[in-house]
Short mmCIF file of C-alpha atoms in Angstrom, two decimals:
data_model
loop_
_atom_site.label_atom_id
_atom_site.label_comp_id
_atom_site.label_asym_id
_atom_site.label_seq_id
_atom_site.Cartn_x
_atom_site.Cartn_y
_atom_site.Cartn_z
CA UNK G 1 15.89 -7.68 52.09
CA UNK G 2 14.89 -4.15 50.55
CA UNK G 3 11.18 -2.98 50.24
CA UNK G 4 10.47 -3.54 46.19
CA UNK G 5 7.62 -1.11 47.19
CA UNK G 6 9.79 1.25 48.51
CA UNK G 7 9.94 4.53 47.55
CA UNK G 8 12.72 7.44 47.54
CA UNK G 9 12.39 11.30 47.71
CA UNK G 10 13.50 12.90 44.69
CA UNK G 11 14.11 17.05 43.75
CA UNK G 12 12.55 18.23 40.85
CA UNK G 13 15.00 20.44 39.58
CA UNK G 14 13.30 21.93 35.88
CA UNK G 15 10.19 21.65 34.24
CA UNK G 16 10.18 22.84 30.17
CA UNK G 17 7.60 22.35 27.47
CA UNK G 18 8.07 20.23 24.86
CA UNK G 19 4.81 20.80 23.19
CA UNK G 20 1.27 22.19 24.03
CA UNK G 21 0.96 18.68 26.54
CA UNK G 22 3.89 17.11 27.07
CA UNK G 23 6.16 18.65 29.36
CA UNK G 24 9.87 17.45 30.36
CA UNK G 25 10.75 17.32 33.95
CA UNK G 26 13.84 16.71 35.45
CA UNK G 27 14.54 14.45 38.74
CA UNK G 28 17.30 14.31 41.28
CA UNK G 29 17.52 11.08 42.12
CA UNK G 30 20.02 8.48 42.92
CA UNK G 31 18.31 5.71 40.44
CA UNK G 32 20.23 4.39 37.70
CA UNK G 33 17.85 3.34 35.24
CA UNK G 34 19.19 1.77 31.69
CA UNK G 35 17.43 2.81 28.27
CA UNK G 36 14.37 1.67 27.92
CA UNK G 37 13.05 0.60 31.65
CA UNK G 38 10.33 2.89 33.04
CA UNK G 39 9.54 4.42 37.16
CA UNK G 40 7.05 4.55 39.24
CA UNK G 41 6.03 8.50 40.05
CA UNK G 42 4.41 9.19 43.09
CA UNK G 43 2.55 12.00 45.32
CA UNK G 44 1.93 11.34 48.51
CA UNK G 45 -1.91 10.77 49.25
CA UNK G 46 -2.83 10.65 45.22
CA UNK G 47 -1.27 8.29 43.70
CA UNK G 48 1.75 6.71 41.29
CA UNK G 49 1.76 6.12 37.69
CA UNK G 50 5.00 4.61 35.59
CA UNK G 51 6.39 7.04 33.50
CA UNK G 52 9.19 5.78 30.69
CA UNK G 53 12.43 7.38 31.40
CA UNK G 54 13.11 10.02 28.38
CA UNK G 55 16.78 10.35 29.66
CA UNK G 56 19.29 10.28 32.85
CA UNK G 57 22.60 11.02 33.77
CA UNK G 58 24.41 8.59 36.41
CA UNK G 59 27.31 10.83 37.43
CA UNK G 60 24.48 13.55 37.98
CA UNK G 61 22.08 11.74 39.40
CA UNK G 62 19.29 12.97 37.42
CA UNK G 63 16.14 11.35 35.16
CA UNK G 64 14.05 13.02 32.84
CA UNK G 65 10.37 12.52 32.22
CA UNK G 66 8.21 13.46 29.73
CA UNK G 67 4.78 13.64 30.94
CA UNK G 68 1.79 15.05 29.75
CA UNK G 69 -1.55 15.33 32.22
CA UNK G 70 -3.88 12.19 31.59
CA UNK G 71 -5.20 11.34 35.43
CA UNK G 72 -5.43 11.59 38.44
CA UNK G 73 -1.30 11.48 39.16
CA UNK G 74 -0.01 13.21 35.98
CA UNK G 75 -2.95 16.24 37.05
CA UNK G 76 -1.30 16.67 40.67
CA UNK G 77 2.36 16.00 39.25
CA UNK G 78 1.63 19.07 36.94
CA UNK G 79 1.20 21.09 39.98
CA UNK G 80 4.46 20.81 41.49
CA UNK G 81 7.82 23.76 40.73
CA UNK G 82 10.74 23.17 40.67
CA UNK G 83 12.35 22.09 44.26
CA UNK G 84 9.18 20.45 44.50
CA UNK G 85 9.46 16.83 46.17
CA UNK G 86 8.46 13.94 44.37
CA UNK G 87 8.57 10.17 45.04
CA UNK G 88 10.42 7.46 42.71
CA UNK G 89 10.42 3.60 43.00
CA UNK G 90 12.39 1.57 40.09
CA UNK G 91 14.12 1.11 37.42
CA UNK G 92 11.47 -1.61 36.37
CA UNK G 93 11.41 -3.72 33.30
CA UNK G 94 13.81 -4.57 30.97
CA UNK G 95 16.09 -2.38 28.60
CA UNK G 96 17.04 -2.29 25.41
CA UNK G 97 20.02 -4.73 24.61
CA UNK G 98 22.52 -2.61 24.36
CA UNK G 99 25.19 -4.71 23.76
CA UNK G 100 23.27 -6.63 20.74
CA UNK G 101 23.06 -3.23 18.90
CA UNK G 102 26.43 -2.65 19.45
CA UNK G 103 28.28 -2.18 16.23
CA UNK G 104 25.38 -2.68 13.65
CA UNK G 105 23.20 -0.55 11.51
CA UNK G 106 20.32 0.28 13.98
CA UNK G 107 16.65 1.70 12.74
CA UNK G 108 14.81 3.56 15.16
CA UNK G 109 11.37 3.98 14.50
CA UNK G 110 9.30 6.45 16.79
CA UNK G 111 6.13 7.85 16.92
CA UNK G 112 4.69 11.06 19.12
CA UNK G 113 5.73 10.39 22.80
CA UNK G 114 7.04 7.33 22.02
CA UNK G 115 10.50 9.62 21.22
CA UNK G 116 10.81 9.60 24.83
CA UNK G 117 11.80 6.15 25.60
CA UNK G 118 14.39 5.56 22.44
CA UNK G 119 16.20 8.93 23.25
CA UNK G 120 18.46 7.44 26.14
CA UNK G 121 19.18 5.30 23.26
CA UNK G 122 19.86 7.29 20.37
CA UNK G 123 22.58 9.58 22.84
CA UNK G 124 23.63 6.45 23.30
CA UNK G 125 24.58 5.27 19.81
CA UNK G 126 24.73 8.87 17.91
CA UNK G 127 28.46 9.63 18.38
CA UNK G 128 29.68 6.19 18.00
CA UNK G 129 31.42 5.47 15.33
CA UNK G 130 31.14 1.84 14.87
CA UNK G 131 27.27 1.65 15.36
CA UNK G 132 25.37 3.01 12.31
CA UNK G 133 22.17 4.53 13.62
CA UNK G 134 19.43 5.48 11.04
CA UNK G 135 15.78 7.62 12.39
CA UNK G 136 12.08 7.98 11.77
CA UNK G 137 10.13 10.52 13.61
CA UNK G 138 6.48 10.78 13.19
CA UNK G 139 4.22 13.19 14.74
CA UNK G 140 0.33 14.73 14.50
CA UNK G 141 1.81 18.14 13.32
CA UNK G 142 4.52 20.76 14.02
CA UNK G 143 3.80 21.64 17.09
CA UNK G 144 3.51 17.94 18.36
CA UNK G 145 7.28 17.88 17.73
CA UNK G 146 9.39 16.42 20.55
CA UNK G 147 12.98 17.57 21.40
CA UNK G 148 13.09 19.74 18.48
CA UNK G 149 16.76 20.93 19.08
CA UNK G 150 17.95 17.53 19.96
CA UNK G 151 16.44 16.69 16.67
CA UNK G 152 18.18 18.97 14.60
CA UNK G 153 21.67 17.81 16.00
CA UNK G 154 20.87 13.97 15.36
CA UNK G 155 19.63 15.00 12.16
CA UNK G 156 23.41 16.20 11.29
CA UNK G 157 24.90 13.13 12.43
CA UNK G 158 22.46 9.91 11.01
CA UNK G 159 20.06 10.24 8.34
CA UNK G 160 16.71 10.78 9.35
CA UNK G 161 13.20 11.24 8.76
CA UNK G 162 10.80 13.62 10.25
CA UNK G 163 7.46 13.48 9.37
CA UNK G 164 4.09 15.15 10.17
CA UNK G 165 0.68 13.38 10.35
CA UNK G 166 -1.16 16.67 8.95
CA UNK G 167 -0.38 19.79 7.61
CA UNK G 168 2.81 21.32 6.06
CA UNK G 169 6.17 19.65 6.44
CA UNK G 170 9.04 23.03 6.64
CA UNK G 171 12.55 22.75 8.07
CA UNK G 172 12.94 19.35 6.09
CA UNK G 173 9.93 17.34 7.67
CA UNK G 174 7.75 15.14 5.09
CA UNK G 175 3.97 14.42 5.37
CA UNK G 176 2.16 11.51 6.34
CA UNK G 177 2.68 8.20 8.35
CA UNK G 178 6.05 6.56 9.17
CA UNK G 179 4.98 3.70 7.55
CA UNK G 180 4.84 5.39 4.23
CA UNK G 181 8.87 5.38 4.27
CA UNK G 182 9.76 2.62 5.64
CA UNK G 183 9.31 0.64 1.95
CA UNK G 184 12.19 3.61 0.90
CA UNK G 185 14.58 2.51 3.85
CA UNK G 186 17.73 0.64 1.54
CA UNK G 187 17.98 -2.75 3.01
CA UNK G 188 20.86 -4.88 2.53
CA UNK G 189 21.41 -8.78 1.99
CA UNK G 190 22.86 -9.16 5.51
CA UNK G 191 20.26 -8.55 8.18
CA UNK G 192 22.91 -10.20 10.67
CA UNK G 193 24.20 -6.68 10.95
CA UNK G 194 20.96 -5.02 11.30
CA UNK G 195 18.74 -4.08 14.37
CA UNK G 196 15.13 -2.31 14.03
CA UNK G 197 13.65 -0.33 17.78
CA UNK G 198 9.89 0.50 17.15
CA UNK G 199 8.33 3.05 19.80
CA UNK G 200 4.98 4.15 19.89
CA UNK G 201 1.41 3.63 19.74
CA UNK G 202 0.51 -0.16 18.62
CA UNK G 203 -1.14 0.45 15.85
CA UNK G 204 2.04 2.32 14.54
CA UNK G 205 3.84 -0.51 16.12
CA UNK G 206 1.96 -3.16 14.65
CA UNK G 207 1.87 -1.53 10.59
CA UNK G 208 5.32 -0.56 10.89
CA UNK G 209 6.75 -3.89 11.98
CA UNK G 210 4.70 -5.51 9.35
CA UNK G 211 6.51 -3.02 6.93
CA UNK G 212 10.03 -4.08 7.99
CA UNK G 213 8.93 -7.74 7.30
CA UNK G 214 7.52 -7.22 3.83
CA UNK G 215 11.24 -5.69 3.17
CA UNK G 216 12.84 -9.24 4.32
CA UNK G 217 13.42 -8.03 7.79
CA UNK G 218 13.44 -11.50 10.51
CA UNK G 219 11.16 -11.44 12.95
CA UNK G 220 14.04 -11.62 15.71
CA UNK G 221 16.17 -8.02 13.87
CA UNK G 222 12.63 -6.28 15.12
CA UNK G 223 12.29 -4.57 19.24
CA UNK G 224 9.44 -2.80 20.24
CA UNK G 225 8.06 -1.24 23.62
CA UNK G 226 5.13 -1.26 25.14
CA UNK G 227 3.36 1.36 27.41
CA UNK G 228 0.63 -0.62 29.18
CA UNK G 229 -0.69 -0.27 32.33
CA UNK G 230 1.24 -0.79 35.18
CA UNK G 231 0.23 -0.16 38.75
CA UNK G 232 2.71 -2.65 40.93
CA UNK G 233 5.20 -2.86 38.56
CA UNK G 234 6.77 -5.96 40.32
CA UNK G 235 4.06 -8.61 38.65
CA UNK G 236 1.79 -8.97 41.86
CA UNK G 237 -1.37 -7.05 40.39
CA UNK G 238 -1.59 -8.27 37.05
CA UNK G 239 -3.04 -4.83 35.20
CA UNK G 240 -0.25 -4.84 32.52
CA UNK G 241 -0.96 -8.76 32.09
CA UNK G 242 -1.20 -9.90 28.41
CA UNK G 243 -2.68 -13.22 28.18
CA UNK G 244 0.10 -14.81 30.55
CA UNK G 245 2.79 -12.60 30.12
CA UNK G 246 3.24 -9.63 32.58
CA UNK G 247 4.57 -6.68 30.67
CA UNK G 248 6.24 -5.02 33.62
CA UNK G 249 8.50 -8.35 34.40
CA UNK G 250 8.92 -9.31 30.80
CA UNK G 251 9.00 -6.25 29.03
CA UNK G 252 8.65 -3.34 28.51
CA UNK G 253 11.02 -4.21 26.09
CA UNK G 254 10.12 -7.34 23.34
CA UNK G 255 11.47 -9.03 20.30
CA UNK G 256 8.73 -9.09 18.04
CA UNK G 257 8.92 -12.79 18.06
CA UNK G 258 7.16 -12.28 21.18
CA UNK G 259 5.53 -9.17 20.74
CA UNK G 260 3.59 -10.25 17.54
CA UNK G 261 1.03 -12.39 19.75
CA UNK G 262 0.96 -9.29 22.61
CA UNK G 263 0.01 -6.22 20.50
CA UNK G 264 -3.45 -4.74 21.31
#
């Protein structure tokens, strides 16, 4: 029986900046995580922190990570080059299901850093034809804006929105919350084709789901993601525990029929 505490040795092999904190780093690493599930980052004799995986490549054996310093592990991680070691236990959690948005009209919802996690997803689903894929990006301001050429290509291939928290929208971006447009989105009488993905923090989790319902949307047609605290990630220490649900076993994917009575 394997060690689930088990880490392996992975090669860092780019770091680039996303924005003035959030930096993208690159992984060697023989994981094969799905969309949506999270890792554990280590360094030896400081710590490990889970870290949402932003984007991967099987055949290449590579993860992305989009981390920005806010502790103790993210500090010392910020240290390291590339060809830097670093350690990686996982995939943990749940994914996305995949297969359910498979062939419907999908609404992605994201806010800030909460790009990160739905981006495996969006690759995903962007070039295929029989799934209908529709976006809304919100972030503080311009410069908070993640994966800005990435961006621009979806934005050619599924209709979007972009907005900004603050300040002046250029380049096509609007101003204000992602909940403002949501009321805009054009909703049809069959929701059995329809899937909404919410990422972000749960306030803009929480407003924006209760947008989709006040448009008709079912309670089940709604997926959200949490980032919560976890520290084992295998349901033994009970820091990501919600009442009695432990996000890192049960999530950190949900259907909002089971998110509603979990959001902060």
């Amino acid at each position: 029986m394997s060690n689930i505490y088990m880490p392996e040795r992975g090669e860092i092999l780019s770091i680039v900046q996303e924005s003035p904190i959030e930096w993208l780093f690159k992984v060697k690493t023989t994981i094969k995580p799905a969309p949506g599930q999270f890792i554990q980052l280590s360094i030896h004799m400081v710590g490990e922190a889970p870290i949402s995986v932003a984007n991967y490549n099987h055949d290449e054996e590579w993860i992305e990570f989009l981390i920005r310093k806010v502790g103790k592990v993210t500090d010392a991680i910020f240290n390291l080059q590339p060809g830097d070691s670093i350690f990686l236990r996982g995939a943990y959690g749940n994914c996305f299901p995949m297969d359910t948005y498979s062939g419907k009209r999908v609404i992605v919802v994201a806010g800030g850093s909460g790009t990160a996690p739905v981006r495996p997803l969006i690759k995903h689903f962007i070039d295929d034809e029989n799934t209908d894929i529709e976006l809304i990006f919100g972030f503080k301001d311009q410069e908070s804006i993640l994966f800005k050429k990435e961006i621009d290509e979806w934005r050619k291939k599924a209709p979007m929105i972009l907005t900004v928290d603050k300040g002046c929208g250029i380049d096509g971006e609007c101003v204000g919350l992602v909940t403002e447009y949501i009321p805009h989105l054009k909703m049809y009488e069959n929701f059995d084709n329809l899937e909404v993905v919410i990422v972000g923090p749960p306030m803009m989790m929480k407003y924006s789901a209760l947008e989709f319902l006040k448009l008709g949307i079912p309670e089940d047609k709604i997926w959200v993601s949490f980032e919560r605290n976890m520290s084992c990630a295998v349901g033994k220490c009970g820091h990501c525990k919600i009442d009695e649900t432990y996000v890192c076993l049960e999530g950190p994917i949900f259907n909002y029929v089971k998110a509603k009575t979990l959001l902060d």
